[in-house]
PDB file of C-alpha atoms in Angstrom:
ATOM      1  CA  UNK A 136      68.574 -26.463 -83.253  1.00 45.00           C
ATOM      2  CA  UNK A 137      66.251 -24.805 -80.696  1.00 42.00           C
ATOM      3  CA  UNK A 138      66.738 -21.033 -81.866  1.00 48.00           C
ATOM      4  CA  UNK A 139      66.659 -22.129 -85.789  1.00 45.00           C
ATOM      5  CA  UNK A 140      63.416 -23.139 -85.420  1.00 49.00           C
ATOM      6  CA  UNK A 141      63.484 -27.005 -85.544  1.00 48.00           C
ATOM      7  CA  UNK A 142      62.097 -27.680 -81.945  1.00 49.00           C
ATOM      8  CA  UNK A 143      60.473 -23.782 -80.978  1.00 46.00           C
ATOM      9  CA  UNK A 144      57.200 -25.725 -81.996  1.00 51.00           C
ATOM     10  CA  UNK A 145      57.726 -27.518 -78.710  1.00 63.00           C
ATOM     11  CA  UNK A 146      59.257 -24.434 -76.695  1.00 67.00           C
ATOM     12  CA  UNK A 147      57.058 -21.941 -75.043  1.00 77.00           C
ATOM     13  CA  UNK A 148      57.319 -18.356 -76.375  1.00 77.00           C
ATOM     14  CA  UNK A 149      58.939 -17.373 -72.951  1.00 80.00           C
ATOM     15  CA  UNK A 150      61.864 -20.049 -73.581  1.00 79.00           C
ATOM     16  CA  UNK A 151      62.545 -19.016 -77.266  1.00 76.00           C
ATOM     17  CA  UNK A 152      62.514 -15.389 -76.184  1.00 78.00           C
ATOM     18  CA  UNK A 153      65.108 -16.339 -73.466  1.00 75.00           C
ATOM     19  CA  UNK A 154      66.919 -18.072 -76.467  1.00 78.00           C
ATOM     20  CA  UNK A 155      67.600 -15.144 -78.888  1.00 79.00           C
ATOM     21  CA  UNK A 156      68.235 -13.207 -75.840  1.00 81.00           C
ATOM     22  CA  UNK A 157      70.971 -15.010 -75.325  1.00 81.00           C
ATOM     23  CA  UNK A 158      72.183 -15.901 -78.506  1.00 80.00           C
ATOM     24  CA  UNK A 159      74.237 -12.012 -78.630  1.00 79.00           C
ATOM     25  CA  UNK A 160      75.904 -13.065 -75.782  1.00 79.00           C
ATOM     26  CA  UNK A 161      76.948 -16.878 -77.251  1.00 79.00           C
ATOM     27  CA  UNK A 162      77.805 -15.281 -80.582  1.00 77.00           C
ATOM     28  CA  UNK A 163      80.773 -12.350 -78.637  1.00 75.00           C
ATOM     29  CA  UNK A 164      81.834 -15.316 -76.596  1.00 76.00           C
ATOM     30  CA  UNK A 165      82.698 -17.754 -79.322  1.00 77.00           C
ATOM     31  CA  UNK A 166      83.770 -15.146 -81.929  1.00 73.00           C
ATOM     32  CA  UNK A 167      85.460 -16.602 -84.878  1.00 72.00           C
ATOM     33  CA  UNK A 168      84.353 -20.546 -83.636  1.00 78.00           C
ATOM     34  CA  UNK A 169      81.103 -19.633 -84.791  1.00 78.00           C
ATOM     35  CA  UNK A 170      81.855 -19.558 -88.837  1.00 82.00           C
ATOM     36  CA  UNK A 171      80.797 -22.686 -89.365  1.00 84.00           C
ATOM     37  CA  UNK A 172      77.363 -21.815 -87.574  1.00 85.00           C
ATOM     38  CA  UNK A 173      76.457 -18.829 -89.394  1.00 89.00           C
ATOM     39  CA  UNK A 174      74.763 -20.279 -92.402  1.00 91.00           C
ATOM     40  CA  UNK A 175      71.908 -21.284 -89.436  1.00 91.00           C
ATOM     41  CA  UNK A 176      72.632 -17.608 -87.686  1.00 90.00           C
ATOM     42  CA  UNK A 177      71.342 -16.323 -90.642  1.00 94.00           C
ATOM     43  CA  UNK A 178      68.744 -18.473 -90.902  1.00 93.00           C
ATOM     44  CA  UNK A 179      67.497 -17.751 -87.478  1.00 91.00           C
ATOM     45  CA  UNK A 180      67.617 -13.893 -88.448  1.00 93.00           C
ATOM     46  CA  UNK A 181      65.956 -14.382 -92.062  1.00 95.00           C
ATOM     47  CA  UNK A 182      63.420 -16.464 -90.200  1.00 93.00           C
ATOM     48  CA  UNK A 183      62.747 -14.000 -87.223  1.00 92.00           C
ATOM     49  CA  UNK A 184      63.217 -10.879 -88.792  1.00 94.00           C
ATOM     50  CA  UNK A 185      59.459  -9.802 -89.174  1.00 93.00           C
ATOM     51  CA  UNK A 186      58.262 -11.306 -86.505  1.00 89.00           C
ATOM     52  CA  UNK A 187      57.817  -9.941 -82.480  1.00 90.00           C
ATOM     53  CA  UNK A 188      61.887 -11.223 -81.430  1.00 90.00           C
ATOM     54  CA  UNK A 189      62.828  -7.919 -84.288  1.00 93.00           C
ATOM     55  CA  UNK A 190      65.022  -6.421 -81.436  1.00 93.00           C
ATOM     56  CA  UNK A 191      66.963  -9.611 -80.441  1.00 92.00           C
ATOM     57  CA  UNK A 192      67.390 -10.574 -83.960  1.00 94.00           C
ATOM     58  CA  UNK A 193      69.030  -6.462 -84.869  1.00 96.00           C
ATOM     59  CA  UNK A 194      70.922  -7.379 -82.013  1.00 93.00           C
ATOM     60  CA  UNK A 195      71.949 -10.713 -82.917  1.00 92.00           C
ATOM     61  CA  UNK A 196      73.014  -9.512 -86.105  1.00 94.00           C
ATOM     62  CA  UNK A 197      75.131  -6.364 -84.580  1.00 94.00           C
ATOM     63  CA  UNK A 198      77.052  -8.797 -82.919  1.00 91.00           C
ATOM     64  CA  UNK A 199      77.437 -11.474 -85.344  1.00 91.00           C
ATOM     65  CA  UNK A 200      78.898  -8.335 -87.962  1.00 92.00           C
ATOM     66  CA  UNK A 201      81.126  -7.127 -85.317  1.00 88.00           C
ATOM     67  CA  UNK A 202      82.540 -10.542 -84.809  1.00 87.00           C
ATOM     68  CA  UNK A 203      82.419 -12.260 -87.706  1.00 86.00           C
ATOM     69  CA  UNK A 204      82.331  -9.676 -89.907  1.00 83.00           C
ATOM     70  CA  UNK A 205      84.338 -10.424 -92.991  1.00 86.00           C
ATOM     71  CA  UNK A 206      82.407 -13.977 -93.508  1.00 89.00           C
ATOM     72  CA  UNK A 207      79.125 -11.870 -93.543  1.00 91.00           C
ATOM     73  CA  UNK A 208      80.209  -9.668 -96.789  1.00 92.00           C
ATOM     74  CA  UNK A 209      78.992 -12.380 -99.055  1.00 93.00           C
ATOM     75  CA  UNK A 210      75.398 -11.795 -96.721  1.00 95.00           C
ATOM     76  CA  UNK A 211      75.379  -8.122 -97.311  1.00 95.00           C
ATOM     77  CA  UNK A 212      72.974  -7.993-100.446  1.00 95.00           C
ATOM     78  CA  UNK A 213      70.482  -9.628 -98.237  1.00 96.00           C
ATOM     79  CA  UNK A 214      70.809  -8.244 -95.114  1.00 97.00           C
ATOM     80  CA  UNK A 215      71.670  -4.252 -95.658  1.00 97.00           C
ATOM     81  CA  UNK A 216      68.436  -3.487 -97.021  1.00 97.00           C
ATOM     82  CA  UNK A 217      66.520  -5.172 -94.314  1.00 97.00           C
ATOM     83  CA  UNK A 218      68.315  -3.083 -91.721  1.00 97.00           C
ATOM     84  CA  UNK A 219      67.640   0.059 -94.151  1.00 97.00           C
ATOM     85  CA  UNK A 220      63.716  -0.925 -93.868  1.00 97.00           C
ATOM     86  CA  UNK A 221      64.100  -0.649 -90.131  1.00 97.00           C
ATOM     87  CA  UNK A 222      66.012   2.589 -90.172  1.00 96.00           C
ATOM     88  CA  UNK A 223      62.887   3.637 -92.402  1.00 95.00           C
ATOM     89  CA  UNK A 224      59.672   1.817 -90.830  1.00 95.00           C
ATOM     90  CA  UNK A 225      60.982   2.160 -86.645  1.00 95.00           C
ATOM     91  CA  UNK A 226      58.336   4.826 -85.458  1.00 92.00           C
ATOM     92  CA  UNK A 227      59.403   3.514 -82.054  1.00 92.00           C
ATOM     93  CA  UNK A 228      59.808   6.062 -79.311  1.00 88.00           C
ATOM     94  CA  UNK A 229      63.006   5.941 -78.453  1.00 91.00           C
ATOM     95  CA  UNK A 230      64.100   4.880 -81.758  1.00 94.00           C
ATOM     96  CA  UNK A 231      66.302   1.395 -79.816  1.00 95.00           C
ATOM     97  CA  UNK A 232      65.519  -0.978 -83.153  1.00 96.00           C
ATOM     98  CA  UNK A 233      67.105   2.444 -85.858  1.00 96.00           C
ATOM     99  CA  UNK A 234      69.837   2.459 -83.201  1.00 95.00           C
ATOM    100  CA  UNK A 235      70.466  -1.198 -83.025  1.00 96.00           C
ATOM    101  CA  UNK A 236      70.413  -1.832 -86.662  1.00 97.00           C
ATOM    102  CA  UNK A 237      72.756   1.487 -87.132  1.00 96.00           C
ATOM    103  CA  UNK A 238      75.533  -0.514 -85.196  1.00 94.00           C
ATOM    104  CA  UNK A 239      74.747  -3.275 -87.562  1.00 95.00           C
ATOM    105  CA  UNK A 240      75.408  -1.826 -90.422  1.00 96.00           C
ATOM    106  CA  UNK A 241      78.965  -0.416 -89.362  1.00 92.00           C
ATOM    107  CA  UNK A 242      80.241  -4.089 -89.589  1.00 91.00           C
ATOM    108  CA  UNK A 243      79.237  -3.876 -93.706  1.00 93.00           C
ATOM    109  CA  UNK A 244      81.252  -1.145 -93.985  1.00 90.00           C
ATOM    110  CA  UNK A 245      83.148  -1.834 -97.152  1.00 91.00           C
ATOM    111  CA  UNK A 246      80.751  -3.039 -98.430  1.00 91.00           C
ATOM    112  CA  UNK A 247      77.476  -0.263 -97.880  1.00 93.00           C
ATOM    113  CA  UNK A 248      78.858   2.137-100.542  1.00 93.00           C
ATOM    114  CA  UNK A 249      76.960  -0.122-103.174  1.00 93.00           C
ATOM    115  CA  UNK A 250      73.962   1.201-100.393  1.00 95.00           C
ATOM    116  CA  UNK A 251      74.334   4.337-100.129  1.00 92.00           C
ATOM    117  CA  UNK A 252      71.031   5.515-101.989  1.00 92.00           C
ATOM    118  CA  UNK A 253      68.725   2.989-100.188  1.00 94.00           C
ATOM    119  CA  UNK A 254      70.627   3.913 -96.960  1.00 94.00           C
ATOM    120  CA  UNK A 255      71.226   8.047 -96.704  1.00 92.00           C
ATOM    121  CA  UNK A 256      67.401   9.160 -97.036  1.00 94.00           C
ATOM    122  CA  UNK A 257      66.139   7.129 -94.232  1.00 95.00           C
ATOM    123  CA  UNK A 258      69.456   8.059 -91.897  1.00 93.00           C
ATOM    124  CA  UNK A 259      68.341  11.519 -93.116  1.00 92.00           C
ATOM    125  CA  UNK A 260      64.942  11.377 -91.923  1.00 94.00           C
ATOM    126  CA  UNK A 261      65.920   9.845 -88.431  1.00 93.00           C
ATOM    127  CA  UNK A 262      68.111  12.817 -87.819  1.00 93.00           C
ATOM    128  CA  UNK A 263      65.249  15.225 -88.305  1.00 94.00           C
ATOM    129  CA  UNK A 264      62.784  13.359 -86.819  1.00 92.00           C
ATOM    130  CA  UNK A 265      64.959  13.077 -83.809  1.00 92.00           C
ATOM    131  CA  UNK A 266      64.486  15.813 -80.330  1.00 92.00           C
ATOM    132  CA  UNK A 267      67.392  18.388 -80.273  1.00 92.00           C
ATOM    133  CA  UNK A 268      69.523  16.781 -77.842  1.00 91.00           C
ATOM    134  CA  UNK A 269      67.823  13.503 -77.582  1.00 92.00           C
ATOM    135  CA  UNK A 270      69.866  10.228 -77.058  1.00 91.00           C
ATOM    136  CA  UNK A 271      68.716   8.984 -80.229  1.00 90.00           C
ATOM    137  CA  UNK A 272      69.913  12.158 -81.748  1.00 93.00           C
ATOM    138  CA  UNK A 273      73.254  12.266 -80.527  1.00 94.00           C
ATOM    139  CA  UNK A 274      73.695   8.235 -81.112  1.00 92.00           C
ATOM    140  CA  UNK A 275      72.580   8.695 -84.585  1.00 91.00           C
ATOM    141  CA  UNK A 276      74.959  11.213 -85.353  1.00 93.00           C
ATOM    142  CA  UNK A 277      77.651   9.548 -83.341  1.00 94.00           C
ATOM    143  CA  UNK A 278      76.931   6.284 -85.956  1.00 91.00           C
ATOM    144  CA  UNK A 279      76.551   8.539 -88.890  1.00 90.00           C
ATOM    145  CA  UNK A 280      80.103   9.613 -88.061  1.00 92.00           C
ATOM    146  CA  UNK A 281      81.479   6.048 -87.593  1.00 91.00           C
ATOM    147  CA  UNK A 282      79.512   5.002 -91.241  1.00 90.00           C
ATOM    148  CA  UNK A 283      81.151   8.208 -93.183  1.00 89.00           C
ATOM    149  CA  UNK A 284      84.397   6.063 -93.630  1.00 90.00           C
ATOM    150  CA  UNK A 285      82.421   4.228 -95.836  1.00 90.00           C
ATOM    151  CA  UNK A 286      79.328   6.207 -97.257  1.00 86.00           C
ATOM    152  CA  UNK A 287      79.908   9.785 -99.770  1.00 80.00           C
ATOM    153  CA  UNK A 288      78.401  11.873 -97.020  1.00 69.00           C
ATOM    154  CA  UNK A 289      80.129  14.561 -98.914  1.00 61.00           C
ATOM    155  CA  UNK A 290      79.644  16.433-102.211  1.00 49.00           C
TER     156      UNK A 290
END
């Protein structure tokens, strides 16, 4: 009730950050127990999602796709093009919140063809914009190679 934003009137900053730090960690243990939580997970990432928490809430969401994954398809035409605004916006150094939503978006997968044209310019850009052998670099490629399952890559 906390972390969806019924009592974080009454919770310092410091607590709620603690919270949706650990919320990633709550949402691998539990897995599949969670379903019949994530119409408030989603909430609490609709609700955060422009506000200072943006990296636990891309991280939040990484998880919750790579666990719950199939129950989030119906949450895709909502959520895909947020991550594709971070991919394009994130003029962070080291590039952490592109990277973070990147692993987010693998667990759309079947479902990011229907994306493809809001999604491929800004993946684009953040391989050109990244230094030759940077980390972001080579993690952007390496997630680039995990999403060409799913996106035409190829002409």
């Amino acid at each position: 009730h906390l972390a969806a934003g019924g009592g974080a009137g009454r919770a310092t900053p410091q607590v709620f950050n603690h919270l949706m730090q650990q919320l990633p960690a709550l949402v691998a243990t539990m897995r599949a127990h969670l379903q019949p939580w994530l119409p408030e997970l989603i909430s609490v990432v609709l609700q955060h999602w422009h506000g200072p928490l943006l990296l636990q809430v891309l991280t939040l969401l990484e998880q919750m796709t790579i666990v719950l994954r199939h129950a989030l398809r119906p949450h895709a035409a909502r959520l895909v093009p947020l991550l594709a605004a971070v991919l394009e916006r994130d003029t962070s150094a080291q590039r952490v919140p592109s990277l973070t939503a990147l692993g987010a978006l693998e667990g759309f997968g079947p479902d990011l063809p229907e994306f493809s044209g809001l999604l491929l310019p800004p993946m684009v850009a953040l391989v050109a914009d990244a230094s030759p052998g940077s980390r972001t670099l080579l993690e952007t490629l390496e997630a680039l190679h995990r999403l060409s399952a799913w996106l035409p890559l190829a002409a």
